[in-house]
CSV table of C-alpha atoms in Angstrom, one decimal:
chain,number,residue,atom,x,y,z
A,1,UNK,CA,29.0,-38.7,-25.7
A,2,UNK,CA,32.7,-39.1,-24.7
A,3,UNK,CA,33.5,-40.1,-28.8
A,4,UNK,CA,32.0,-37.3,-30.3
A,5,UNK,CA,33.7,-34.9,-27.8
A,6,UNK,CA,37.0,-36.6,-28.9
A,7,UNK,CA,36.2,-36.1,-32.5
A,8,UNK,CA,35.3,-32.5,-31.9
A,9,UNK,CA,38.5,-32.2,-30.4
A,10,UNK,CA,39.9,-33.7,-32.7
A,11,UNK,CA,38.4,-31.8,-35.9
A,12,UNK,CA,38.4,-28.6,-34.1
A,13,UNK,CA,42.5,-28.7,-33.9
A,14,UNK,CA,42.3,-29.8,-37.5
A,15,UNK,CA,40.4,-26.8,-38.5
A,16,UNK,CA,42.6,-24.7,-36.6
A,17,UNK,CA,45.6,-26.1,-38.1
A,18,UNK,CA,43.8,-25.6,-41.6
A,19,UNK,CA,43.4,-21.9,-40.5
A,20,UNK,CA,47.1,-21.8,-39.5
A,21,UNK,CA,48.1,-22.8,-42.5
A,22,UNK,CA,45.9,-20.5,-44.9
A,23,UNK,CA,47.4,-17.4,-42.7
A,24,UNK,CA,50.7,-18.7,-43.1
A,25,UNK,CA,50.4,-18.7,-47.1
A,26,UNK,CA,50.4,-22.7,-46.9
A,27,UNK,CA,53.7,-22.8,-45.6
A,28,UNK,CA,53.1,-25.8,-43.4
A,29,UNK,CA,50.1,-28.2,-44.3
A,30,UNK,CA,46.7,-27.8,-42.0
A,31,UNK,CA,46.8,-31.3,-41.1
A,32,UNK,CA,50.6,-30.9,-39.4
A,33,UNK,CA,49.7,-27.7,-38.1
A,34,UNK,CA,46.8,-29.6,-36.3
A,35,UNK,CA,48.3,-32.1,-35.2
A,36,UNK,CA,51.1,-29.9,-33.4
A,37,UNK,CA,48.1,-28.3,-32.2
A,38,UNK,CA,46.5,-31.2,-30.5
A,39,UNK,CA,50.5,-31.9,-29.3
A,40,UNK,CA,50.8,-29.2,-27.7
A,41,UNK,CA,47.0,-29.3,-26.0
A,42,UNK,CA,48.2,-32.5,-24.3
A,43,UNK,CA,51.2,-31.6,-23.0
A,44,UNK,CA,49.8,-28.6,-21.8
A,45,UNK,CA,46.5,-30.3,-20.1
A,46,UNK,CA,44.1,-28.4,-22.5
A,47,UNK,CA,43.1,-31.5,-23.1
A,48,UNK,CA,43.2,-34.7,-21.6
A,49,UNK,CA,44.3,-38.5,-23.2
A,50,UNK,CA,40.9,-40.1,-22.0
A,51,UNK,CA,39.3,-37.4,-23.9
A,52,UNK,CA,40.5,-38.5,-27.6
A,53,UNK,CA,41.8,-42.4,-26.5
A,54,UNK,CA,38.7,-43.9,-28.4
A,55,UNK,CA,38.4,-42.2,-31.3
A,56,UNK,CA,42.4,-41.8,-31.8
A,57,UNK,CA,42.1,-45.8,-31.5
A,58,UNK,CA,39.6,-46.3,-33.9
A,59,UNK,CA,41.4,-43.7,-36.4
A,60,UNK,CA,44.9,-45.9,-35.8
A,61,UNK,CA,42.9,-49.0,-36.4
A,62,UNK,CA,41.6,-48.0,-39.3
A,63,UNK,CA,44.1,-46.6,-40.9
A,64,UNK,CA,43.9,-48.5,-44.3
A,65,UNK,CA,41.2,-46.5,-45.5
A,66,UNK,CA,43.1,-43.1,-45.8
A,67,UNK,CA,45.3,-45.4,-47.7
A,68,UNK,CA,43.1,-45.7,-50.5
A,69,UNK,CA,42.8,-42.5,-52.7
A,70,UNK,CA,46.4,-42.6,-52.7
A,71,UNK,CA,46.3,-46.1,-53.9
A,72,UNK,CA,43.6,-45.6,-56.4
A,73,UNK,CA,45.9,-42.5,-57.7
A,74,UNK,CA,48.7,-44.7,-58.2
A,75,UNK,CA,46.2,-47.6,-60.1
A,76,UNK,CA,45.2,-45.1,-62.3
A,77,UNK,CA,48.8,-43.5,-63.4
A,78,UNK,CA,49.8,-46.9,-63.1
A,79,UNK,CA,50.8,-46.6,-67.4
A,80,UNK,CA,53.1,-44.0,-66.3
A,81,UNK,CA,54.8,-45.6,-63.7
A,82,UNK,CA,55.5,-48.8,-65.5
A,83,UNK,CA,57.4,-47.7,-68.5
A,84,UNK,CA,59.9,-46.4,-65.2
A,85,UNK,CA,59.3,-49.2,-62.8
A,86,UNK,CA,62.9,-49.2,-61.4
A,87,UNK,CA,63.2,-45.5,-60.8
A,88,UNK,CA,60.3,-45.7,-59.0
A,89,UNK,CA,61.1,-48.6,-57.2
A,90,UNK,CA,64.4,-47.3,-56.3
A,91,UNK,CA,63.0,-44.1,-54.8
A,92,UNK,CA,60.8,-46.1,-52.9
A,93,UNK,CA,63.6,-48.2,-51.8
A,94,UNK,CA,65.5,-45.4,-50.7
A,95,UNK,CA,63.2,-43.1,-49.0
């Protein structure tokens, strides 16, 4: 019972951020907007560490797998991106 309160937690201040951010005109993406929601309820004590520890771990450890639409996107342009490998490299580089 304890993860799926932390994933409600967690997908409830990801919902509300989503909401923040349709009100604001997308001015600040849903998923930042959560997470300075979910910020905020911990330093506050709306909600407590032990409540999201699990599923925030799991998330963490598993982080490879958000990694892979945005990995597939770049396989799939990667035509594009080779005739300017060195800019790209360079802004990778860089940033």
């Amino acid at each position: 019972m304890e993860v799926l309160t932390g994933f409600f937690i967690i997908i409830a201040h990801l919902a509300a951020g989503n909401l923040i951010s349709v009100l604001s005109g997308d001015f600040l993406p849903g998923s930042v907007a959560g997470m300075v929601l979910l910020f905020i309820s911990l330093l506050t004590g709306l909600v407590k560490d032990w409540q999201i520890r699990k599923v925030a771990g799991f998330l963490i450890d598993n982080m490879t797998i958000f990694f892979l639409p945005a990995f597939m996107g770049i396989m799939d342009l990667w035509g594009m991106i080779k005739l300017d490998l060195w800019a790209w490299l360079s802004v990778v580089v860089l940033t």
